[in-house]
């Protein structure tokens, strides 16, 4: 199952020869379940694959939003250094939680989320992914509620807190240690700046959706009033207004449609882009943690070594104990170093993947945006143009 | 293409060159301010947070589509809130049809394009084959001191405007002349016209504003008023009958003080009233016939006012048929239809304003999106480590450019739309004139009816008196005297009644001819407006489609189908 990482493959279609491994997932069919406050949406998750570990070729399970959250959190824990694809936000204004548009937006975002995982060369191998895509609903529910408890306290943090307390006291400084890597600094700065730009762009994209809706409404109202005016004036002018009104109303519908398209095909991809950047920030934080741990453990180990040597020299009976401790600490330190270095390597790979993927994603989003606008403009032009000969005829009569 | 002269004229403006259209966008902001009714919607049109028209925002390295056409270079300024007030724009650069006062001061040279459309439109309608014209512009507001012999020392100041007229109509006895007038003069003119042209649809004059003295002098208020005055005078000039009136001619031509009687002379009015009163009390109905020509509501003749009020109440509640009913069924039908029409027109006008506002918002948001994407482009280019980033930056720039263009297009579309839809507003204003004309008719009828009923009551009294005095042998000296007086009253009242009848007839005829004219012009104006509006929408939609079509093509490699 070696897929070259340089190829950002989204989906290999099941149509390709069966020797080619593929994993294709879709999130569909949102259905409202439950009552009142406990009501929620469930989704059908369809997996088509020829991966040997999977029950193939097709498996369908029912999942809800918190299951996706479970998957995301587990991946985030296990694959430090990899930019975990992001899920849509939890918070939703109560009023809109079950609006058709919101449901569709969320479904689309979840579909993209799972697919991004399925097409990531490392993440697709994840056991948690397999669990998510395959196990029965009851098992899933058990896992979800079980794990949500533990995940509040991450084991790494516990050790880290302990260690940092010790070394801070020993070293007499509270200042957090940071890498001095100019290239990495540049990257961090880039990521933080990028988030600002993208957030602003997404904000304006959202406003643009709203504007389309408003224009649609204005056209509808205008059309209605024009028709009424046309009705009370019987001569040519009346006819003219009636026709104008009818066209306005028709165009109003087109505008509402375009608003919806814009939302799904332009605003959401931008939002997804923002979330992806935020995921990178989370990885940056993880890397900083790992770096700190590595440094602190290295320091502590060194101190322990010095102490050990001293004890040995003094032929103290504490030396044996100290040696054991030292060996443990050294192992931990090496592990921490390895962890950190893995993250660095992964991040470097991930950045390339991210940039390439985003160029494709945004390219598509831009294309859909432009297409939608062109389509709308054509519709508007056609509609109004068809009115002109009628108005001409009215003027002559 | 479109045949009528009107349409051709419009076309010339609509289909002016691309460059002019770009300029139009910028300059429209100035003229946009003159559409006082759209002020709220248009405040953002003239709002100078116009990053798009201010090229200084964009770096010089940016490619062509973002660089505004050469003309605008002269107007380069950073975000300055009043920049369009300080820029010396010349409307003569842009072909707006009949040049109207281009050599008048810069700021005021900005004519409201719809006016040129309307006045030339209405001119080409009313002066059908001959090329008669009257072109009026109002400009150059100046502060002047009141030279008063009032008790208040120092005197107050007021604003005068320069009113320039160009005409080739012979009766004006000149081809170009200017006078200075103040707003009070305009009020006087409108009142004199109302008196002389009862029954005509006289365009309503601009409102008197109840504001404090200080505000009166503020530039914005003065400018608004200047625009309103210009509109008003042009409308008057567009009315085939009123434009030839003495009052109008005098207003436009006679230098110095306006030689028309004003109504502000309260003191003498009171005296007049007092002088008349004893006569009325004594002779019971000595109404000078010629006074009958004005409605009682003028307030000068209290007695008459009460009488007519009584009469109107009788008419309303009277169980018996009123002496003369408004029999003209056709007229009544027409009136009702006009009421309906006015209601619907008002609704359409409101929705049109909303439409304009949303188009405006769209323009703004597209612009903001474009700018944000441009910033993103720059950022990616500066920070690019990988080639795909540069590719993405190029794609982003394409979209950004298109968004900026779309924003411009929406703005231009809007300023054109505003012009067309302004016809709706004009007609709403005209409806006021129509109401005025109809109410003149009613009050003339009321006067006639009052006099008729007066007459009949006088006659019956005379009869009784005659009968009573004939019973007295040898004649009743006092009764005979009274009878003589009564007969005198009857004669006077009869004269007045005849005058009133003639007046009523005259007004009815005015109403009728005006209604005809109104109908005709309405058809022409509205159809032309509709065509203009629709043509505009088509034009801009086509341009929009072009802009986005290009981007769609350039990004087609990303589409799912192609991979």
PDB file of N, CA and C in Angstrom, chain A residues 190 193 197 200-201 204 207-208 211-212 215 218 221-222 225 228-229 232-237 241 244 273 351-352 355-356 359 363-364 366-367 369-370 373-374 377-378 381 384-385 388 392 395, chain B residues 2 337 341 344-345 348 351 355 358 361-362 365-366 368 372 375-376 379-380 383 386 388-389 392 396 399 519 523 526 530-531 533-535 537-538 541-542 545 548 551-552 555-556 558-559:
ATOM      1  N   UNK A 190       4.208  32.790   8.645  1.00  0.00           N
ATOM      2  CA  UNK A 190       3.364  32.650   7.460  1.00  0.00           C
ATOM      3  C   UNK A 190       1.999  32.099   7.830  1.00  0.00           C
ATOM      4  N   UNK A 193      -0.154  34.664   9.739  1.00  0.00           N
ATOM      5  CA  UNK A 193      -0.619  35.710   8.829  1.00  0.00           C
ATOM      6  C   UNK A 193      -1.695  35.170   7.902  1.00  0.00           C
ATOM      7  N   UNK A 197      -5.592  36.529   6.782  1.00  0.00           N
ATOM      8  CA  UNK A 197      -6.067  36.832   5.430  1.00  0.00           C
ATOM      9  C   UNK A 197      -7.261  35.978   5.059  1.00  0.00           C
ATOM     10  N   UNK A 200     -10.542  36.829   6.805  1.00  0.00           N
ATOM     11  CA  UNK A 200     -11.172  38.004   6.217  1.00  0.00           C
ATOM     12  C   UNK A 200     -11.848  37.655   4.891  1.00  0.00           C
ATOM     13  N   UNK A 201     -11.137  36.868   4.087  1.00  0.00           N
ATOM     14  CA  UNK A 201     -11.712  36.491   2.797  1.00  0.00           C
ATOM     15  C   UNK A 201     -13.006  35.701   2.996  1.00  0.00           C
ATOM     16  N   UNK A 204     -15.906  37.958   3.889  1.00  0.00           N
ATOM     17  CA  UNK A 204     -16.487  38.664   2.754  1.00  0.00           C
ATOM     18  C   UNK A 204     -17.240  37.725   1.838  1.00  0.00           C
ATOM     19  N   UNK A 207     -20.550  37.320   3.327  1.00  0.00           N
ATOM     20  CA  UNK A 207     -21.371  38.512   3.087  1.00  0.00           C
ATOM     21  C   UNK A 207     -21.904  38.518   1.671  1.00  0.00           C
ATOM     22  N   UNK A 208     -21.068  38.059   0.767  1.00  0.00           N
ATOM     23  CA  UNK A 208     -21.489  38.049  -0.633  1.00  0.00           C
ATOM     24  C   UNK A 208     -22.706  37.136  -0.817  1.00  0.00           C
ATOM     25  N   UNK A 211     -25.630  39.054   0.309  1.00  0.00           N
ATOM     26  CA  UNK A 211     -26.017  40.078  -0.661  1.00  0.00           C
ATOM     27  C   UNK A 211     -26.844  39.476  -1.770  1.00  0.00           C
ATOM     28  N   UNK A 212     -26.445  38.289  -2.200  1.00  0.00           N
ATOM     29  CA  UNK A 212     -27.222  37.660  -3.268  1.00  0.00           C
ATOM     30  C   UNK A 212     -28.644  37.396  -2.799  1.00  0.00           C
ATOM     31  N   UNK A 215     -30.507  40.720  -2.714  1.00  0.00           N
ATOM     32  CA  UNK A 215     -30.858  41.185  -4.049  1.00  0.00           C
ATOM     33  C   UNK A 215     -32.027  40.376  -4.593  1.00  0.00           C
ATOM     34  N   UNK A 218     -35.115  41.689  -2.983  1.00  0.00           N
ATOM     35  CA  UNK A 218     -35.477  42.999  -3.519  1.00  0.00           C
ATOM     36  C   UNK A 218     -36.135  42.858  -4.888  1.00  0.00           C
ATOM     37  N   UNK A 221     -39.730  41.588  -4.426  1.00  0.00           N
ATOM     38  CA  UNK A 221     -40.629  42.651  -3.964  1.00  0.00           C
ATOM     39  C   UNK A 221     -40.915  43.645  -5.079  1.00  0.00           C
ATOM     40  N   UNK A 222     -39.855  44.000  -5.782  1.00  0.00           N
ATOM     41  CA  UNK A 222     -40.005  44.949  -6.876  1.00  0.00           C
ATOM     42  C   UNK A 222     -40.920  44.383  -7.948  1.00  0.00           C
ATOM     43  N   UNK A 225     -44.588  44.521  -6.873  1.00  0.00           N
ATOM     44  CA  UNK A 225     -45.148  45.868  -6.957  1.00  0.00           C
ATOM     45  C   UNK A 225     -45.360  46.281  -8.402  1.00  0.00           C
ATOM     46  N   UNK A 228     -48.479  44.765  -9.762  1.00  0.00           N
ATOM     47  CA  UNK A 228     -49.674  45.456  -9.281  1.00  0.00           C
ATOM     48  C   UNK A 228     -49.899  46.745 -10.052  1.00  0.00           C
ATOM     49  N   UNK A 229     -48.810  47.459 -10.283  1.00  0.00           N
ATOM     50  CA  UNK A 229     -48.912  48.699 -11.047  1.00  0.00           C
ATOM     51  C   UNK A 229     -49.404  48.400 -12.455  1.00  0.00           C
ATOM     52  N   UNK A 232     -53.163  47.947 -12.742  1.00  0.00           N
ATOM     53  CA  UNK A 232     -54.111  49.051 -12.638  1.00  0.00           C
ATOM     54  C   UNK A 232     -54.001  50.032 -13.800  1.00  0.00           C
ATOM     55  N   UNK A 233     -53.048  49.816 -14.675  1.00  0.00           N
ATOM     56  CA  UNK A 233     -52.875  50.702 -15.812  1.00  0.00           C
ATOM     57  C   UNK A 233     -53.119  49.868 -17.048  1.00  0.00           C
ATOM     58  N   UNK A 234     -54.146  50.227 -17.813  1.00  0.00           N
ATOM     59  CA  UNK A 234     -54.530  49.230 -18.817  1.00  0.00           C
ATOM     60  C   UNK A 234     -53.796  49.303 -20.141  1.00  0.00           C
ATOM     61  N   UNK A 235     -53.217  50.428 -20.441  1.00  0.00           N
ATOM     62  CA  UNK A 235     -52.622  50.518 -21.774  1.00  0.00           C
ATOM     63  C   UNK A 235     -51.242  49.878 -21.831  1.00  0.00           C
ATOM     64  N   UNK A 236     -50.477  50.292 -22.807  1.00  0.00           N
ATOM     65  CA  UNK A 236     -49.172  49.672 -23.045  1.00  0.00           C
ATOM     66  C   UNK A 236     -48.307  49.677 -21.790  1.00  0.00           C
ATOM     67  N   UNK A 237     -48.319  50.796 -21.093  1.00  0.00           N
ATOM     68  CA  UNK A 237     -47.464  50.907 -19.910  1.00  0.00           C
ATOM     69  C   UNK A 237     -47.792  49.807 -18.906  1.00  0.00           C
ATOM     70  N   UNK A 241     -45.192  47.031 -17.392  1.00  0.00           N
ATOM     71  CA  UNK A 241     -44.882  46.797 -15.992  1.00  0.00           C
ATOM     72  C   UNK A 241     -45.175  45.359 -15.583  1.00  0.00           C
ATOM     73  N   UNK A 244     -42.363  43.293 -16.793  1.00  0.00           N
ATOM     74  CA  UNK A 244     -41.181  43.586 -15.988  1.00  0.00           C
ATOM     75  C   UNK A 244     -41.262  42.882 -14.650  1.00  0.00           C
ATOM     76  N   UNK A 273     -10.429  25.996   4.340  1.00  0.00           N
ATOM     77  CA  UNK A 273      -9.043  26.453   4.262  1.00  0.00           C
ATOM     78  C   UNK A 273      -8.627  27.041   5.609  1.00  0.00           C
ATOM     79  N   UNK A 351       3.687  20.072   5.002  1.00  0.00           N
ATOM     80  CA  UNK A 351       3.573  21.423   4.443  1.00  0.00           C
ATOM     81  C   UNK A 351       3.496  21.372   2.926  1.00  0.00           C
ATOM     82  N   UNK A 352       4.314  20.538   2.346  1.00  0.00           N
ATOM     83  CA  UNK A 352       4.278  20.411   0.891  1.00  0.00           C
ATOM     84  C   UNK A 352       2.908  19.902   0.456  1.00  0.00           C
ATOM     85  N   UNK A 355       0.247  22.657   0.851  1.00  0.00           N
ATOM     86  CA  UNK A 355       0.294  23.707  -0.157  1.00  0.00           C
ATOM     87  C   UNK A 355      -0.256  23.203  -1.493  1.00  0.00           C
ATOM     88  N   UNK A 356       0.171  22.006  -1.849  1.00  0.00           N
ATOM     89  CA  UNK A 356      -0.295  21.478  -3.135  1.00  0.00           C
ATOM     90  C   UNK A 356      -1.792  21.230  -3.109  1.00  0.00           C
ATOM     91  N   UNK A 359      -3.753  24.467  -3.322  1.00  0.00           N
ATOM     92  CA  UNK A 359      -3.798  25.054  -4.658  1.00  0.00           C
ATOM     93  C   UNK A 359      -4.904  24.399  -5.482  1.00  0.00           C
ATOM     94  N   UNK A 363      -8.276  26.278  -6.417  1.00  0.00           N
ATOM     95  CA  UNK A 363      -8.488  26.365  -7.856  1.00  0.00           C
ATOM     96  C   UNK A 363      -9.896  25.922  -8.217  1.00  0.00           C
ATOM     97  N   UNK A 364     -10.296  24.830  -7.623  1.00  0.00           N
ATOM     98  CA  UNK A 364     -11.643  24.329  -7.885  1.00  0.00           C
ATOM     99  C   UNK A 364     -12.694  25.303  -7.368  1.00  0.00           C
ATOM    100  N   UNK A 366     -12.451  28.485  -6.907  1.00  0.00           N
ATOM    101  CA  UNK A 366     -12.485  29.667  -7.770  1.00  0.00           C
ATOM    102  C   UNK A 366     -13.232  29.361  -9.062  1.00  0.00           C
ATOM    103  N   UNK A 367     -12.954  28.195  -9.575  1.00  0.00           N
ATOM    104  CA  UNK A 367     -13.602  27.814 -10.822  1.00  0.00           C
ATOM    105  C   UNK A 367     -15.121  27.764 -10.649  1.00  0.00           C
ATOM    106  N   UNK A 369     -16.893  29.211  -8.407  1.00  0.00           N
ATOM    107  CA  UNK A 369     -17.348  30.567  -8.137  1.00  0.00           C
ATOM    108  C   UNK A 369     -17.562  31.312  -9.447  1.00  0.00           C
ATOM    109  N   UNK A 370     -16.538  31.286 -10.286  1.00  0.00           N
ATOM    110  CA  UNK A 370     -16.612  32.004 -11.553  1.00  0.00           C
ATOM    111  C   UNK A 370     -17.718  31.418 -12.428  1.00  0.00           C
ATOM    112  N   UNK A 373     -21.136  32.535 -11.182  1.00  0.00           N
ATOM    113  CA  UNK A 373     -21.407  33.938 -11.483  1.00  0.00           C
ATOM    114  C   UNK A 373     -21.690  34.139 -12.965  1.00  0.00           C
ATOM    115  N   UNK A 374     -20.919  33.459 -13.796  1.00  0.00           N
ATOM    116  CA  UNK A 374     -21.133  33.579 -15.238  1.00  0.00           C
ATOM    117  C   UNK A 374     -22.511  33.042 -15.603  1.00  0.00           C
ATOM    118  N   UNK A 377     -25.114  35.523 -14.508  1.00  0.00           N
ATOM    119  CA  UNK A 377     -25.124  36.702 -15.378  1.00  0.00           C
ATOM    120  C   UNK A 377     -25.784  36.369 -16.710  1.00  0.00           C
ATOM    121  N   UNK A 378     -25.481  35.194 -17.236  1.00  0.00           N
ATOM    122  CA  UNK A 378     -26.112  34.798 -18.498  1.00  0.00           C
ATOM    123  C   UNK A 378     -27.621  34.702 -18.355  1.00  0.00           C
ATOM    124  N   UNK A 381     -29.041  38.172 -18.201  1.00  0.00           N
ATOM    125  CA  UNK A 381     -29.024  38.824 -19.517  1.00  0.00           C
ATOM    126  C   UNK A 381     -30.114  38.256 -20.411  1.00  0.00           C
ATOM    127  N   UNK A 384     -33.722  39.432 -19.306  1.00  0.00           N
ATOM    128  CA  UNK A 384     -34.041  40.818 -19.652  1.00  0.00           C
ATOM    129  C   UNK A 384     -34.078  41.020 -21.156  1.00  0.00           C
ATOM    130  N   UNK A 385     -33.178  40.342 -21.823  1.00  0.00           N
ATOM    131  CA  UNK A 385     -33.140  40.519 -23.279  1.00  0.00           C
ATOM    132  C   UNK A 385     -34.453  40.090 -23.908  1.00  0.00           C
ATOM    133  N   UNK A 388     -37.071  42.831 -24.247  1.00  0.00           N
ATOM    134  CA  UNK A 388     -36.915  44.007 -25.108  1.00  0.00           C
ATOM    135  C   UNK A 388     -37.837  44.045 -26.324  1.00  0.00           C
ATOM    136  N   UNK A 392     -40.469  46.972 -27.162  1.00  0.00           N
ATOM    137  CA  UNK A 392     -40.436  47.632 -28.464  1.00  0.00           C
ATOM    138  C   UNK A 392     -41.826  47.659 -29.078  1.00  0.00           C
ATOM    139  N   UNK A 395     -44.119  50.098 -27.509  1.00  0.00           N
ATOM    140  CA  UNK A 395     -43.862  51.505 -27.820  1.00  0.00           C
ATOM    141  C   UNK A 395     -44.483  51.908 -29.134  1.00  0.00           C
TER     142      UNK A 395
ATOM    143  N   UNK B   2     -33.378  50.734 -31.890  1.00  0.00           N
ATOM    144  CA  UNK B   2     -34.554  51.468 -31.429  1.00  0.00           C
ATOM    145  C   UNK B   2     -34.750  52.729 -32.252  1.00  0.00           C
ATOM    146  N   UNK B 337     -59.028  56.104 -11.000  1.00  0.00           N
ATOM    147  CA  UNK B 337     -57.925  55.339 -11.590  1.00  0.00           C
ATOM    148  C   UNK B 337     -56.591  55.962 -11.221  1.00  0.00           C
ATOM    149  N   UNK B 341     -53.439  54.327  -9.388  1.00  0.00           N
ATOM    150  CA  UNK B 341     -52.146  54.402 -10.049  1.00  0.00           C
ATOM    151  C   UNK B 341     -51.098  55.005  -9.116  1.00  0.00           C
ATOM    152  N   UNK B 344     -50.001  52.511  -6.416  1.00  0.00           N
ATOM    153  CA  UNK B 344     -49.105  51.466  -6.915  1.00  0.00           C
ATOM    154  C   UNK B 344     -47.760  52.042  -7.301  1.00  0.00           C
ATOM    155  N   UNK B 345     -47.806  53.215  -7.877  1.00  0.00           N
ATOM    156  CA  UNK B 345     -46.562  53.863  -8.279  1.00  0.00           C
ATOM    157  C   UNK B 345     -45.672  54.099  -7.074  1.00  0.00           C
ATOM    158  N   UNK B 348     -44.086  50.848  -6.073  1.00  0.00           N
ATOM    159  CA  UNK B 348     -43.001  50.477  -6.989  1.00  0.00           C
ATOM    160  C   UNK B 348     -41.774  51.337  -6.711  1.00  0.00           C
ATOM    161  N   UNK B 351     -39.956  50.072  -3.684  1.00  0.00           N
ATOM    162  CA  UNK B 351     -39.218  48.838  -3.952  1.00  0.00           C
ATOM    163  C   UNK B 351     -38.027  49.121  -4.849  1.00  0.00           C
ATOM    164  N   UNK B 355     -34.209  48.106  -4.246  1.00  0.00           N
ATOM    165  CA  UNK B 355     -33.425  47.397  -5.252  1.00  0.00           C
ATOM    166  C   UNK B 355     -32.091  48.093  -5.471  1.00  0.00           C
ATOM    167  N   UNK B 358     -29.758  47.403  -2.566  1.00  0.00           N
ATOM    168  CA  UNK B 358     -29.128  46.081  -2.532  1.00  0.00           C
ATOM    169  C   UNK B 358     -28.079  45.947  -3.629  1.00  0.00           C
ATOM    170  N   UNK B 361     -25.079  47.511  -2.194  1.00  0.00           N
ATOM    171  CA  UNK B 361     -24.414  46.648  -1.224  1.00  0.00           C
ATOM    172  C   UNK B 361     -23.609  45.567  -1.917  1.00  0.00           C
ATOM    173  N   UNK B 362     -24.196  45.024  -2.957  1.00  0.00           N
ATOM    174  CA  UNK B 362     -23.507  43.987  -3.727  1.00  0.00           C
ATOM    175  C   UNK B 362     -22.184  44.525  -4.250  1.00  0.00           C
ATOM    176  N   UNK B 365     -19.647  44.777  -1.414  1.00  0.00           N
ATOM    177  CA  UNK B 365     -19.100  43.511  -0.925  1.00  0.00           C
ATOM    178  C   UNK B 365     -18.160  42.880  -1.942  1.00  0.00           C
ATOM    179  N   UNK B 366     -18.522  42.965  -3.221  1.00  0.00           N
ATOM    180  CA  UNK B 366     -17.620  42.454  -4.247  1.00  0.00           C
ATOM    181  C   UNK B 366     -16.282  43.182  -4.166  1.00  0.00           C
ATOM    182  N   UNK B 368     -14.939  44.650  -1.557  1.00  0.00           N
ATOM    183  CA  UNK B 368     -14.187  44.258  -0.362  1.00  0.00           C
ATOM    184  C   UNK B 368     -13.553  42.889  -0.537  1.00  0.00           C
ATOM    185  N   UNK B 372      -9.552  42.042  -0.461  1.00  0.00           N
ATOM    186  CA  UNK B 372      -8.996  41.044   0.449  1.00  0.00           C
ATOM    187  C   UNK B 372      -8.197  40.003  -0.324  1.00  0.00           C
ATOM    188  N   UNK B 375      -4.882  41.321  -1.370  1.00  0.00           N
ATOM    189  CA  UNK B 375      -3.917  41.284  -0.267  1.00  0.00           C
ATOM    190  C   UNK B 375      -3.376  39.874  -0.077  1.00  0.00           C
ATOM    191  N   UNK B 376      -4.274  38.907  -0.197  1.00  0.00           N
ATOM    192  CA  UNK B 376      -3.856  37.514  -0.049  1.00  0.00           C
ATOM    193  C   UNK B 376      -2.857  37.142  -1.144  1.00  0.00           C
ATOM    194  N   UNK B 379       0.465  38.553  -0.411  1.00  0.00           N
ATOM    195  CA  UNK B 379       1.056  37.831   0.709  1.00  0.00           C
ATOM    196  C   UNK B 379       1.673  36.511   0.253  1.00  0.00           C
ATOM    197  N   UNK B 380       0.884  35.730  -0.497  1.00  0.00           N
ATOM    198  CA  UNK B 380       1.384  34.437  -0.952  1.00  0.00           C
ATOM    199  C   UNK B 380       2.608  34.594  -1.828  1.00  0.00           C
ATOM    200  N   UNK B 383       5.613  35.428   0.328  1.00  0.00           N
ATOM    201  CA  UNK B 383       6.080  34.383   1.236  1.00  0.00           C
ATOM    202  C   UNK B 383       6.289  33.045   0.549  1.00  0.00           C
ATOM    203  N   UNK B 386       7.075  27.385  -2.175  1.00  0.00           N
ATOM    204  CA  UNK B 386       6.832  26.374  -3.203  1.00  0.00           C
ATOM    205  C   UNK B 386       6.187  27.012  -4.420  1.00  0.00           C
ATOM    206  N   UNK B 388       3.702  25.842  -6.114  1.00  0.00           N
ATOM    207  CA  UNK B 388       2.238  25.778  -6.112  1.00  0.00           C
ATOM    208  C   UNK B 388       1.633  26.992  -5.430  1.00  0.00           C
ATOM    209  N   UNK B 389       2.403  27.583  -4.544  1.00  0.00           N
ATOM    210  CA  UNK B 389       1.904  28.794  -3.907  1.00  0.00           C
ATOM    211  C   UNK B 389       1.783  29.916  -4.919  1.00  0.00           C
ATOM    212  N   UNK B 392      -1.188  29.343  -6.992  1.00  0.00           N
ATOM    213  CA  UNK B 392      -2.389  29.711  -6.245  1.00  0.00           C
ATOM    214  C   UNK B 392      -2.552  31.227  -6.189  1.00  0.00           C
ATOM    215  N   UNK B 396      -5.673  33.317  -7.444  1.00  0.00           N
ATOM    216  CA  UNK B 396      -6.364  34.240  -6.544  1.00  0.00           C
ATOM    217  C   UNK B 396      -6.458  35.613  -7.168  1.00  0.00           C
ATOM    218  N   UNK B 399      -9.266  35.912  -9.730  1.00  0.00           N
ATOM    219  CA  UNK B 399     -10.570  36.072  -9.107  1.00  0.00           C
ATOM    220  C   UNK B 399     -10.698  37.460  -8.488  1.00  0.00           C
ATOM    221  N   UNK B 519     -51.604  61.677 -19.869  1.00  0.00           N
ATOM    222  CA  UNK B 519     -51.675  60.302 -20.364  1.00  0.00           C
ATOM    223  C   UNK B 519     -50.630  60.030 -21.425  1.00  0.00           C
ATOM    224  N   UNK B 523     -47.337  57.540 -21.012  1.00  0.00           N
ATOM    225  CA  UNK B 523     -47.031  56.379 -21.843  1.00  0.00           C
ATOM    226  C   UNK B 523     -45.606  56.463 -22.366  1.00  0.00           C
ATOM    227  N   UNK B 526     -42.858  56.384 -19.428  1.00  0.00           N
ATOM    228  CA  UNK B 526     -42.686  55.114 -18.729  1.00  0.00           C
ATOM    229  C   UNK B 526     -42.147  54.028 -19.647  1.00  0.00           C
ATOM    230  N   UNK B 530     -38.819  52.003 -18.990  1.00  0.00           N
ATOM    231  CA  UNK B 530     -38.741  50.546 -18.914  1.00  0.00           C
ATOM    232  C   UNK B 530     -37.676  50.022 -19.868  1.00  0.00           C
ATOM    233  N   UNK B 531     -37.717  50.566 -21.065  1.00  0.00           N
ATOM    234  CA  UNK B 531     -36.737  50.101 -22.044  1.00  0.00           C
ATOM    235  C   UNK B 531     -35.325  50.398 -21.569  1.00  0.00           C
ATOM    236  N   UNK B 533     -34.257  50.875 -18.533  1.00  0.00           N
ATOM    237  CA  UNK B 533     -33.925  50.036 -17.381  1.00  0.00           C
ATOM    238  C   UNK B 533     -33.504  48.645 -17.844  1.00  0.00           C
ATOM    239  N   UNK B 534     -34.329  48.050 -18.689  1.00  0.00           N
ATOM    240  CA  UNK B 534     -34.068  46.684 -19.126  1.00  0.00           C
ATOM    241  C   UNK B 534     -32.792  46.609 -19.968  1.00  0.00           C
ATOM    242  N   UNK B 535     -32.661  47.570 -20.876  1.00  0.00           N
ATOM    243  CA  UNK B 535     -31.453  47.584 -21.714  1.00  0.00           C
ATOM    244  C   UNK B 535     -30.203  47.640 -20.848  1.00  0.00           C
ATOM    245  N   UNK B 537     -29.863  46.634 -17.755  1.00  0.00           N
ATOM    246  CA  UNK B 537     -29.645  45.369 -17.051  1.00  0.00           C
ATOM    247  C   UNK B 537     -28.977  44.361 -17.995  1.00  0.00           C
ATOM    248  N   UNK B 538     -29.455  44.323 -19.210  1.00  0.00           N
ATOM    249  CA  UNK B 538     -28.883  43.384 -20.181  1.00  0.00           C
ATOM    250  C   UNK B 538     -27.408  43.686 -20.377  1.00  0.00           C
ATOM    251  N   UNK B 541     -25.311  42.782 -17.363  1.00  0.00           N
ATOM    252  CA  UNK B 541     -25.254  41.334 -17.162  1.00  0.00           C
ATOM    253  C   UNK B 541     -24.304  40.716 -18.182  1.00  0.00           C
ATOM    254  N   UNK B 542     -24.346  41.218 -19.401  1.00  0.00           N
ATOM    255  CA  UNK B 542     -23.439  40.679 -20.423  1.00  0.00           C
ATOM    256  C   UNK B 542     -21.984  40.929 -20.049  1.00  0.00           C
ATOM    257  N   UNK B 545     -21.014  38.621 -17.301  1.00  0.00           N
ATOM    258  CA  UNK B 545     -20.839  37.259 -17.786  1.00  0.00           C
ATOM    259  C   UNK B 545     -19.469  37.108 -18.441  1.00  0.00           C
ATOM    260  N   UNK B 548     -16.634  36.942 -15.699  1.00  0.00           N
ATOM    261  CA  UNK B 548     -16.552  35.682 -14.976  1.00  0.00           C
ATOM    262  C   UNK B 548     -16.287  34.505 -15.904  1.00  0.00           C
ATOM    263  N   UNK B 551     -12.639  33.993 -16.229  1.00  0.00           N
ATOM    264  CA  UNK B 551     -12.014  33.353 -15.060  1.00  0.00           C
ATOM    265  C   UNK B 551     -12.361  31.873 -15.021  1.00  0.00           C
ATOM    266  N   UNK B 552     -13.600  31.564 -15.342  1.00  0.00           N
ATOM    267  CA  UNK B 552     -14.016  30.159 -15.330  1.00  0.00           C
ATOM    268  C   UNK B 552     -13.164  29.367 -16.306  1.00  0.00           C
ATOM    269  N   UNK B 555      -9.614  28.840 -15.071  1.00  0.00           N
ATOM    270  CA  UNK B 555      -9.478  27.864 -13.981  1.00  0.00           C
ATOM    271  C   UNK B 555     -10.094  26.526 -14.335  1.00  0.00           C
ATOM    272  N   UNK B 556     -10.402  26.325 -15.590  1.00  0.00           N
ATOM    273  CA  UNK B 556     -11.136  25.113 -15.947  1.00  0.00           C
ATOM    274  C   UNK B 556     -10.330  23.846 -15.690  1.00  0.00           C
ATOM    275  N   UNK B 558      -9.011  22.953 -13.121  1.00  0.00           N
ATOM    276  CA  UNK B 558      -9.254  22.430 -11.782  1.00  0.00           C
ATOM    277  C   UNK B 558     -10.563  21.678 -11.687  1.00  0.00           C
ATOM    278  N   UNK B 559     -11.389  21.872 -12.681  1.00  0.00           N
ATOM    279  CA  UNK B 559     -12.728  21.324 -12.527  1.00  0.00           C
ATOM    280  C   UNK B 559     -12.696  19.812 -12.515  1.00  0.00           C
TER     281      UNK B 559
END
